[in-house]
Coordinates of C-alpha atoms in Angstrom, one line a residue:
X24 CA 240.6 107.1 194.5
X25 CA 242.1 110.6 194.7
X26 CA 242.5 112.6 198.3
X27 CA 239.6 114.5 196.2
X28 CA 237.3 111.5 196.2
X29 CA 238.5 109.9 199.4
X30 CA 236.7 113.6 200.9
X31 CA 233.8 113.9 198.8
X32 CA 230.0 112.7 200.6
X33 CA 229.5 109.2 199.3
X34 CA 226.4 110.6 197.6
X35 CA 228.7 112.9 195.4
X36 CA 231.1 110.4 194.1
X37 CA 231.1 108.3 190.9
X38 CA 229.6 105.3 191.8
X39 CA 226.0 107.1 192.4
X40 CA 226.3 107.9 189.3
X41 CA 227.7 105.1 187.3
X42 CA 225.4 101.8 185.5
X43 CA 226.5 98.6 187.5
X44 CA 225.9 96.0 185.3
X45 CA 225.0 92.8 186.7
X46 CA 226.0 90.5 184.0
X47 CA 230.1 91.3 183.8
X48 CA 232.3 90.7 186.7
X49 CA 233.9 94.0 187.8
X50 CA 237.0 94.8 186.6
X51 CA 238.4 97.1 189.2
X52 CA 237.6 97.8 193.4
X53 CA 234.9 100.0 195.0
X54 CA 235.8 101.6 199.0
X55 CA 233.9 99.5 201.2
X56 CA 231.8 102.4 202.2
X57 CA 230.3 103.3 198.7
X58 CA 229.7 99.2 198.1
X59 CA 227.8 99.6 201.7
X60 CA 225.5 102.1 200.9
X61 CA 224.8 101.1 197.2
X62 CA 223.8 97.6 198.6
X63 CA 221.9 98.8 200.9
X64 CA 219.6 101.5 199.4
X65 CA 219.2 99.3 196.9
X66 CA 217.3 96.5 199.3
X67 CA 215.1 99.7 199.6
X68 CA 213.6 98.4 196.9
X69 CA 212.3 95.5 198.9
X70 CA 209.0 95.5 201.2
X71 CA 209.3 96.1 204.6
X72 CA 210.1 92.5 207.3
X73 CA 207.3 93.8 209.9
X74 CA 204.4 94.5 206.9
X75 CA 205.4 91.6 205.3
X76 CA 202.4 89.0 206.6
X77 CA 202.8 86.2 203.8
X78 CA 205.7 85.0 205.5
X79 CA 206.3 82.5 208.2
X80 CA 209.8 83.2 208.8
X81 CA 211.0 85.5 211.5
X82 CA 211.7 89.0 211.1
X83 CA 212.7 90.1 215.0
X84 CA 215.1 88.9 217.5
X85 CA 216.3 90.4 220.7
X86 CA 220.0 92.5 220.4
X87 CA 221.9 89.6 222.6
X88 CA 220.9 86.8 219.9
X89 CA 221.7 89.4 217.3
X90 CA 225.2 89.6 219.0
X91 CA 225.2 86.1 219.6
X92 CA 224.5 85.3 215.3
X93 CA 227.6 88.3 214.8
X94 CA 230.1 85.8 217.0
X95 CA 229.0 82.6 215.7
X96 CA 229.0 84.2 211.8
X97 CA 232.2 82.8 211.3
X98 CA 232.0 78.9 212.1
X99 CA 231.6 76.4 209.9
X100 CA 228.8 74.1 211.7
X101 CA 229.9 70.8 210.0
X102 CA 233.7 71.6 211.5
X103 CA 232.4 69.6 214.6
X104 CA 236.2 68.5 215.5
X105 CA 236.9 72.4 215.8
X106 CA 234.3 73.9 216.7
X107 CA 232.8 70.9 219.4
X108 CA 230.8 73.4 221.4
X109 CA 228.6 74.7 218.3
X110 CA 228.0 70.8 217.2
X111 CA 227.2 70.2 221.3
X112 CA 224.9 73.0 221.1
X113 CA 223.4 71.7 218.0
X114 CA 222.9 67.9 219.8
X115 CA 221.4 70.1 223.3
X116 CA 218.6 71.8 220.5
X117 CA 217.6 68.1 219.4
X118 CA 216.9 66.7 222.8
X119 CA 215.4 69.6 224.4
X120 CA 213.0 69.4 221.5
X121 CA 213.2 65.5 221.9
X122 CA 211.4 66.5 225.5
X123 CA 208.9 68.9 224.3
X124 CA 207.6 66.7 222.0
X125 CA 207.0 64.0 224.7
X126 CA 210.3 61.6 223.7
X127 CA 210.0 58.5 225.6
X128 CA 213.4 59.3 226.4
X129 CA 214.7 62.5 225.3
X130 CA 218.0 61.0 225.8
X131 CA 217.6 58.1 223.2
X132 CA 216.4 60.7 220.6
X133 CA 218.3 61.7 217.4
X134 CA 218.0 64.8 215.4
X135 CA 219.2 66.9 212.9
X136 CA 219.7 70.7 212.6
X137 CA 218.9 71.7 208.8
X138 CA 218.4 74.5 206.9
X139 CA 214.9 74.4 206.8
X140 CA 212.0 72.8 207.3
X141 CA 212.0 71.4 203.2
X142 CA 215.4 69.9 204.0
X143 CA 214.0 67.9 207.6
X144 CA 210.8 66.8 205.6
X145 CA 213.3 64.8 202.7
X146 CA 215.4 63.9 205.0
X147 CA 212.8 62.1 207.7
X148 CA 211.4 61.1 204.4
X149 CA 214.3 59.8 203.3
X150 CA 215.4 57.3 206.1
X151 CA 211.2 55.9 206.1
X152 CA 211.9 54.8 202.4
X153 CA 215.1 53.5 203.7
X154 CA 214.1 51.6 207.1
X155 CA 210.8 50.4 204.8
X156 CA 213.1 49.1 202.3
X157 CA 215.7 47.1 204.5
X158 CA 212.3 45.7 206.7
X159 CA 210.9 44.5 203.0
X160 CA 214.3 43.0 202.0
X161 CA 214.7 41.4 205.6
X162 CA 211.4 39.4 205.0
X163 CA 212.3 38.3 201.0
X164 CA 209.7 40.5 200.1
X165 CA 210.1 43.1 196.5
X166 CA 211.1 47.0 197.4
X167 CA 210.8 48.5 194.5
X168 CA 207.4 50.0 194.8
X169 CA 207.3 52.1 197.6
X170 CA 205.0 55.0 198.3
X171 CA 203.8 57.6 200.5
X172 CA 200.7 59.2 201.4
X173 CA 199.5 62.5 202.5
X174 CA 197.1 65.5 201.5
X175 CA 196.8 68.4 199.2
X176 CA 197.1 70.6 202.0
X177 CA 201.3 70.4 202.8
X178 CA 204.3 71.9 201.6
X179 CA 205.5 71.4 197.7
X180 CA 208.4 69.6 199.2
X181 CA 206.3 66.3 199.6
X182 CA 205.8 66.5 196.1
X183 CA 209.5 67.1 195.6
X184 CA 210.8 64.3 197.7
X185 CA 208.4 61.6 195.9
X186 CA 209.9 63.3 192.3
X187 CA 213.5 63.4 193.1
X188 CA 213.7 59.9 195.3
X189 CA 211.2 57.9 192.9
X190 CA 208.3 57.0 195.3
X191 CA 204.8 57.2 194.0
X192 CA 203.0 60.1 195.4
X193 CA 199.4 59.4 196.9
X194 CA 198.3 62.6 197.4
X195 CA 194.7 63.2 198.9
X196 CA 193.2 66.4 197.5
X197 CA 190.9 68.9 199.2
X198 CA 187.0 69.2 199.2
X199 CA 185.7 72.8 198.7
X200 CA 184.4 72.6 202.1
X201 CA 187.5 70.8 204.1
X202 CA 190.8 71.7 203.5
X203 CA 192.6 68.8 205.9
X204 CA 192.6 64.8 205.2
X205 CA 191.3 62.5 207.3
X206 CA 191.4 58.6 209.1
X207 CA 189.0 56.9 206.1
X208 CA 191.0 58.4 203.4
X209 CA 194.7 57.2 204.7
X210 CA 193.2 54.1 205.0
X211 CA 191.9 54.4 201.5
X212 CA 195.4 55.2 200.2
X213 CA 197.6 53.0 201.8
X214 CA 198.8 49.3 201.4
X215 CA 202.2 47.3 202.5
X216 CA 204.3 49.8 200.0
X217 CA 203.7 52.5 201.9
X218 CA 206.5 54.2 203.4
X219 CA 204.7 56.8 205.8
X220 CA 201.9 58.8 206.3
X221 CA 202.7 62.8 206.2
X222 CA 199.8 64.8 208.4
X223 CA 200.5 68.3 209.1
X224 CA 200.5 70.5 212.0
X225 CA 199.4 73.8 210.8
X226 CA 198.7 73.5 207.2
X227 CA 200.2 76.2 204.9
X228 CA 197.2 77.2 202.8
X229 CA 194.3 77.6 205.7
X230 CA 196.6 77.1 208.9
X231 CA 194.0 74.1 210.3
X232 CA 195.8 70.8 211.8
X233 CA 195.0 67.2 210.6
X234 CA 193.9 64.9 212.8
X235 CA 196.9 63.3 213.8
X236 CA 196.1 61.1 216.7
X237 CA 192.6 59.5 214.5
X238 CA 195.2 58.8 211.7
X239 CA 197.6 57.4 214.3
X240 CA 194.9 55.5 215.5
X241 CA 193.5 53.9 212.6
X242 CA 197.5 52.9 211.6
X243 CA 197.6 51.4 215.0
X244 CA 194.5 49.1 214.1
X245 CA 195.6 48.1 210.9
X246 CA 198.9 47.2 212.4
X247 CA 197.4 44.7 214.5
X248 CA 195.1 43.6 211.5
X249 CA 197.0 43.5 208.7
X250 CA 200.9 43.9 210.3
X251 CA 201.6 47.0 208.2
X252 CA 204.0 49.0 210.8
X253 CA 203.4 52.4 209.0
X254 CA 205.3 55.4 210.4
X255 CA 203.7 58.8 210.8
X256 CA 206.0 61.8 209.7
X257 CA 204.4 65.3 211.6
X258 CA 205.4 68.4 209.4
X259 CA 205.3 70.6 211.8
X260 CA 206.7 73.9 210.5
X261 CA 204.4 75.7 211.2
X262 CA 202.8 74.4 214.6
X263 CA 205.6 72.5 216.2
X264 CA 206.6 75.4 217.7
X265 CA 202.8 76.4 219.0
X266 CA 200.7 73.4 219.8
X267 CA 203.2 72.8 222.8
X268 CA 203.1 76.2 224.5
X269 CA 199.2 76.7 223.2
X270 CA 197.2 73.1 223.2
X271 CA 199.6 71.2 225.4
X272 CA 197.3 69.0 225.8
X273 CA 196.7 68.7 221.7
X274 CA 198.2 65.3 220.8
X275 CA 200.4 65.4 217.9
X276 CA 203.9 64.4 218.8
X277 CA 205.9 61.1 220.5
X278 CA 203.4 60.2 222.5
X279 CA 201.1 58.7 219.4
X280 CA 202.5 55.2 218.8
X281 CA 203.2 56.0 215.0
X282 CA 204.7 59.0 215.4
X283 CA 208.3 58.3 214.2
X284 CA 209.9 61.9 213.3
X285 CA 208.9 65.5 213.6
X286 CA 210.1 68.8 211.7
X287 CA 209.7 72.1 213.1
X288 CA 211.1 75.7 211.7
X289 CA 213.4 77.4 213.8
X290 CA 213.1 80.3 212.0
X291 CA 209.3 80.3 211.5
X292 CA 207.9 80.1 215.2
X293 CA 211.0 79.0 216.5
X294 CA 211.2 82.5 216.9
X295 CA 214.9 82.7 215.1
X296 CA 215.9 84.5 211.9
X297 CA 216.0 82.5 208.2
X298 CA 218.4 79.7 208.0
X299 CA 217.5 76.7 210.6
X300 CA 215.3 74.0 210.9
X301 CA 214.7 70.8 212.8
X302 CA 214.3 66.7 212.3
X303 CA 213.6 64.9 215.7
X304 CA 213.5 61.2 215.8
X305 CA 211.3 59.4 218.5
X306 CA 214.7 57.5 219.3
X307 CA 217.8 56.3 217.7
X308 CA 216.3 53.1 216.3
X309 CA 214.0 54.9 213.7
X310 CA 217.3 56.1 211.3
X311 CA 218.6 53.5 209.5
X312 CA 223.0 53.8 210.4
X313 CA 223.0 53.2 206.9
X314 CA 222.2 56.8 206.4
X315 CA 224.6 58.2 208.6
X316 CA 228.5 59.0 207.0
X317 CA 231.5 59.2 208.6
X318 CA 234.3 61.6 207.4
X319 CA 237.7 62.4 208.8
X320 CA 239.3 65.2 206.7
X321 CA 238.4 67.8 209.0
X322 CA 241.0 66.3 211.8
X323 CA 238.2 63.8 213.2
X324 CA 236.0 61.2 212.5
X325 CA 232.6 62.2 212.3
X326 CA 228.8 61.6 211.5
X327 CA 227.0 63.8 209.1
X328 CA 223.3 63.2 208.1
X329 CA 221.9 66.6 206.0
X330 CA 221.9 66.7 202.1
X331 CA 224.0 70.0 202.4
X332 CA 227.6 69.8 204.1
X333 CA 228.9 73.6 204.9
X334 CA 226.8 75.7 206.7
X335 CA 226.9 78.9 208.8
X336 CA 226.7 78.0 212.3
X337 CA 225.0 80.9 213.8
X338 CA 221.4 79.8 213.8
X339 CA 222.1 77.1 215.7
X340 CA 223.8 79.1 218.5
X341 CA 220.7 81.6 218.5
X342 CA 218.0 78.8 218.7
X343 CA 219.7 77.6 221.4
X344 CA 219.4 81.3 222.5
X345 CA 215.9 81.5 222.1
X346 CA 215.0 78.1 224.4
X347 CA 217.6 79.4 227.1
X348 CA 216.1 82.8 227.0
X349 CA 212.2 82.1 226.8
X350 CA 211.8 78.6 228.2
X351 CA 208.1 77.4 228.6
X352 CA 207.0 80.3 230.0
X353 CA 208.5 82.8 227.8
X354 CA 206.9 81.0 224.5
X355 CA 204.1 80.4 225.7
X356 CA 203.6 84.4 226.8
X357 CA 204.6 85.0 223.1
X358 CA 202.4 82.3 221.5
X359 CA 199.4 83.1 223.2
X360 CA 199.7 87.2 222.7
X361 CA 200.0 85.8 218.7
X362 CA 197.2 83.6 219.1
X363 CA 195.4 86.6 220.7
X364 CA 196.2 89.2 218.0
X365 CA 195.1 87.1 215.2
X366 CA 191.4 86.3 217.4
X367 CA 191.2 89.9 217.1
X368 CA 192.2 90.3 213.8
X369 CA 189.6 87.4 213.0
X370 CA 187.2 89.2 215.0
X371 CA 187.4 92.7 213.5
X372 CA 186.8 90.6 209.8
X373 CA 184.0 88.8 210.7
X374 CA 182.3 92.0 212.5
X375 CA 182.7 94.1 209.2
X376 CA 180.4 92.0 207.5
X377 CA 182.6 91.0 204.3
X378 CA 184.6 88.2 204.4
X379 CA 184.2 84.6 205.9
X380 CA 186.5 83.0 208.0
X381 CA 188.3 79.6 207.0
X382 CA 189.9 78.9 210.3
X383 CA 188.3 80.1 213.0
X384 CA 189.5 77.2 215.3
X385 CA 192.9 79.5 215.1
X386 CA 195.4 76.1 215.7
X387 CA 198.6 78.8 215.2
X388 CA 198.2 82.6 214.7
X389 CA 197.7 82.5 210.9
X390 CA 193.7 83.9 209.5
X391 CA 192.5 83.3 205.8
X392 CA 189.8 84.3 204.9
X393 CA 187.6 84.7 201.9
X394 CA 184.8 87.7 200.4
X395 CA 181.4 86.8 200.9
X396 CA 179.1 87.3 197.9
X397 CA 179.9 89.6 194.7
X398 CA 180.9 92.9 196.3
X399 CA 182.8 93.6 192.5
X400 CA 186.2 92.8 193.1
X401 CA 188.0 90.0 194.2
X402 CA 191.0 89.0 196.9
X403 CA 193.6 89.6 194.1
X404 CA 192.4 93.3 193.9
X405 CA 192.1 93.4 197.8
X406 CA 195.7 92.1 198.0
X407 CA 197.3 94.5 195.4
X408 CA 195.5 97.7 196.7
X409 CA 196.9 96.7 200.5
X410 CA 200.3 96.6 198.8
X411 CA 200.1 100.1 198.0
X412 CA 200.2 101.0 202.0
X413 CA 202.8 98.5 202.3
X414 CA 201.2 95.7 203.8
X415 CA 201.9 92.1 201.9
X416 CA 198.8 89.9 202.0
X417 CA 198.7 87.1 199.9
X418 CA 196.1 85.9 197.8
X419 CA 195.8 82.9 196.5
X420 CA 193.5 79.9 195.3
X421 CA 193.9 76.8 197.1
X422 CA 194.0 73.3 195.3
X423 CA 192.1 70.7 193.2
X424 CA 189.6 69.5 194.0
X425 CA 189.1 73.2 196.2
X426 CA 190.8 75.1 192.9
X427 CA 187.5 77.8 193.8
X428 CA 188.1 78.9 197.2
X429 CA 190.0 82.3 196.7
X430 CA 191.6 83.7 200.2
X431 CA 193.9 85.7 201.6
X432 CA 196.0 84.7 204.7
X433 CA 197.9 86.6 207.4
X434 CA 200.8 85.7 209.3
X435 CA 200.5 86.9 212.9
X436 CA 204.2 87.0 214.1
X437 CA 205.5 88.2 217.3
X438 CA 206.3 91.9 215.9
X439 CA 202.9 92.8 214.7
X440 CA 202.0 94.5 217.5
X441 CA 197.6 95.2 218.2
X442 CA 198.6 98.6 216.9
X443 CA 199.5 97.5 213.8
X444 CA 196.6 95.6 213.8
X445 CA 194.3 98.3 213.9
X446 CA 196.1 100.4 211.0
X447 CA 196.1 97.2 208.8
X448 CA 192.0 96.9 209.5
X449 CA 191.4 100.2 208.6
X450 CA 193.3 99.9 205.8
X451 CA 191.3 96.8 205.0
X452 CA 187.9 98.0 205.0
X453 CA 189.1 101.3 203.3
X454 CA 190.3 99.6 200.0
X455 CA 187.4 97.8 200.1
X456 CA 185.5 100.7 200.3
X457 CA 187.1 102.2 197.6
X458 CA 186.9 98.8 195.8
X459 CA 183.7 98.8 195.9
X460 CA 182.7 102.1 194.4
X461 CA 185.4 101.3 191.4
X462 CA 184.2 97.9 190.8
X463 CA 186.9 96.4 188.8
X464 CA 185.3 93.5 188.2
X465 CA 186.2 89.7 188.6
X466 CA 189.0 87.9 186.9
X467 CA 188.4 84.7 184.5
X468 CA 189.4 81.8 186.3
X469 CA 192.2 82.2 189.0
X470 CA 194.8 84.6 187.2
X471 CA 196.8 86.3 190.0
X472 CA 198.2 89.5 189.7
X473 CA 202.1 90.6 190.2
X474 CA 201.8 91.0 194.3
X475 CA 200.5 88.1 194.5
X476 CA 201.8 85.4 191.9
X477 CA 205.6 85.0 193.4
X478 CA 206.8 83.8 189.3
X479 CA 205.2 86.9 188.0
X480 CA 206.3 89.0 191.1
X481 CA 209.5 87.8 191.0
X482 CA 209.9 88.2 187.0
X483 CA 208.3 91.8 187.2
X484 CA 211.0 92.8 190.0
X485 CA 213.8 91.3 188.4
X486 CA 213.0 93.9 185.1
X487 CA 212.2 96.4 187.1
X488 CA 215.8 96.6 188.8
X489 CA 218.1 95.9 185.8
X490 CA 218.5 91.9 187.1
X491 CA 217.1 90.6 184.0
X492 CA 217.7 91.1 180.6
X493 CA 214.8 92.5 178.1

């Protein structure tokens, strides 16, 4: 760069004004500052964290955890023989969440910090298939049919776990009219291959909670009937980190007698940014050691139990952050403004007249609801036209056998103030308004449109800014 270029505005010089083309490697340097600003104007492009309410994840966190993710950037979190206090920080997470989740001894529990929640699900998965296996082999009994049963209502990941580790999938799908499964149709499902039972804690698609302690019942029964020991796995990515400061009383966790691991996001209500998520097992007895590895090439011996092996370590410090920082008390004032906001949001819906609510029990701060009638457009329309003042509602269909029921959802997260609130319901019952008078008309069948499909989206953003060929 000349003396010239090195004074010139950044806006001024060449690279503002040069193709970048993202399919050749770069041949020579860019100043830092030009890269910078390039980069960043050009995540412009995406929507806004705050208006974002499709997502789970967590978009806000106090300066001091902000400071405390800068410090930490720089660890690697499996370098446990370097960096011992990030791993003992890691082992503090899983026993304080051990406790919350009513551990017989929070002591005796074992845990994981993962990625996410996906990651916790296969991995809990993962050591049931293995401790079902060795309990099968241990009696002279065959292991080579082994399944695992849950609803239509969780994550794509259960489907991905049964695909990738070859374990039938006995899925129970939805009823148009009830979106969660229930104690007659485990019972229906299962049998002495049957490596778990999934139930979920704040579904995905409507936000409603199984009911976990009449499942754990009914496996306690046929235990003593039939001597089939089946384990419950709780994905609770969603609610593990609400039922405790909201229902304390709500029993999902440790104490149910089937109950055998937990998940929970970090990063969703866990209050801390993308990249960390939790596995909690009732005690140390429930993962097979067989599972657990040793290595010694980073100066000392020890365990690891996660599919991935390097990973930043600054998550970790910041949950740790958040449970040192809030406590009971402090979650609990956050959950239950949440919960509040998304009463009110559920409220101001149902007043207007034209939607139906699919949760109104509220078990976690998440609303879906549906149009009533044929007001001549549908939730797809709704969704796209509230894109255009920013706001990201998804709409979706939910399904088989519920493949019908078209809804929109909102994530209420901590920084969506009642202000906020109030813009995005007027905005609401304008584009319907306006919706109404144009009358688009309804779609054939469930056809999403680019907001709301995340393939198309994704395809339609990737041509838009140059990261895909034509």
């Amino acid at each position: 760069m000349s003396e010239t270029d090195a004074n010139m505005p950044i806006h001024g010089r060449a690279a503002f004004r040069t193709h970048i083309d993202p399919f050749t490697f770069p041949e020579g340097s860019l100043p830092p500052d030009e890269v910078y600003e390039l980069l960043h104007t050009g995540l412009m492009l995406d929507g806004r964290e705050t208006l974002n309410l499709a997502s789970f994840v967590t978009t806000w966190m106090e300066p001091q955890a902000e400071q405390l993710i800068h410090d930490s950037i720089r660890k690697n979190h499996i370098d446990h023989e370097e960096y011992p206090a990030a791993s003992l920080m890691e082992e503090a997470c899983v026993h304080m969440l051990g406790d919350l989740f009513n551990a017989p001894d929070a002591a005796e529990v074992v845990g994981v910090a993962t990625i996410g929640s996906s990651e916790a699900i296969m991995l809990g998965l993962l050591a049931h298939k293995r401790a079902w296996r060795d309990r099968r082999q241990a009696a002279g009994l065959s292991a080579d049919r082994p399944n695992v049963v849950f609803g239509a209502e969780t994550h794509v990941v259960w489907d991905k776990f049964a695909n990738y580790f070859d374990v039938e999938m006995r899925k129970i799908p939805m009823k148009p009219d009830r979106y969660v499964i229930n104690a007659d149709e485990v019972e229906e499902q299962i049998d002495e291959n049957t490596i778990a039972v999934g139930v979920v804690l704040g579904t995905t698609h409507i936000g409603e909670a199984d009911p976990i302690a009449e499942i754990n019942d009914r496996l306690v029964k046929i235990k003593a009937e039939r001597g089939w020991d089946i384990p419950i796995h709780v994905d609770g990515a969603s609610g593990g980190f609400i039922a405790p400061f909201a229902h304390p009383d709500f029993l999902f966790d440790f104490r149910l007698e089937q109950v055998a691991t937990i998940n929970a996001s970090g990063h969703k209500y866990g209050l801390v940014y993308p990249g960390v998520g939790w596995l909690v097992f009732r005690d140390r007895t429930k993962l097979p050691e067989d599972l657990v590895f040793s290595v010694n090439y980073l100066g000392g011996a020890q365990p690891t139990f996660t599919f991935n092996f390097s990973r930043g370590s600054a998550m970790v410090q910041a949950q740790l952050y958040n449970f040192l920082r809030l406590g009971k008390q402090g979650y609990a004032a956050i959950v239950h403004n949440m919960l509040d906001n998304a009463r009110h949001i559920n409220d101001e819906l149902d007043k207007s007249g034209r939607f139906e609510i699919l949760n109104p029990g509220l078990s976690e701060p998440v609303v879906t609801f549906r149009l009533k009638g044929e007001p001549g457009f549908d939730v797809y329309h709704l969704s796209a036209r509230l894109r255009e003042h920013g706001w990201i509602v998804p709409a979706y269909s939910l399904p088989p056998d519920a493949e019908d029921v078209h809804l929109l959802r909102i994530v209420v997260r901590l920084d969506l103030s009642r202000q906020m609130i109030d813009v995005l319901m007027r905005d609401i019952e304008d584009a319907c308004a306006h919706l109404a008078e144009e009358r688009p008309g309804q779609r054939k069948g469930s056809v999403p449109d680019l907001w709301t499909a995340p393939a198309l989206m994704a395809a339609h953003q990737k041509a838009r800014t140059g990261q895909r060929r034509t």
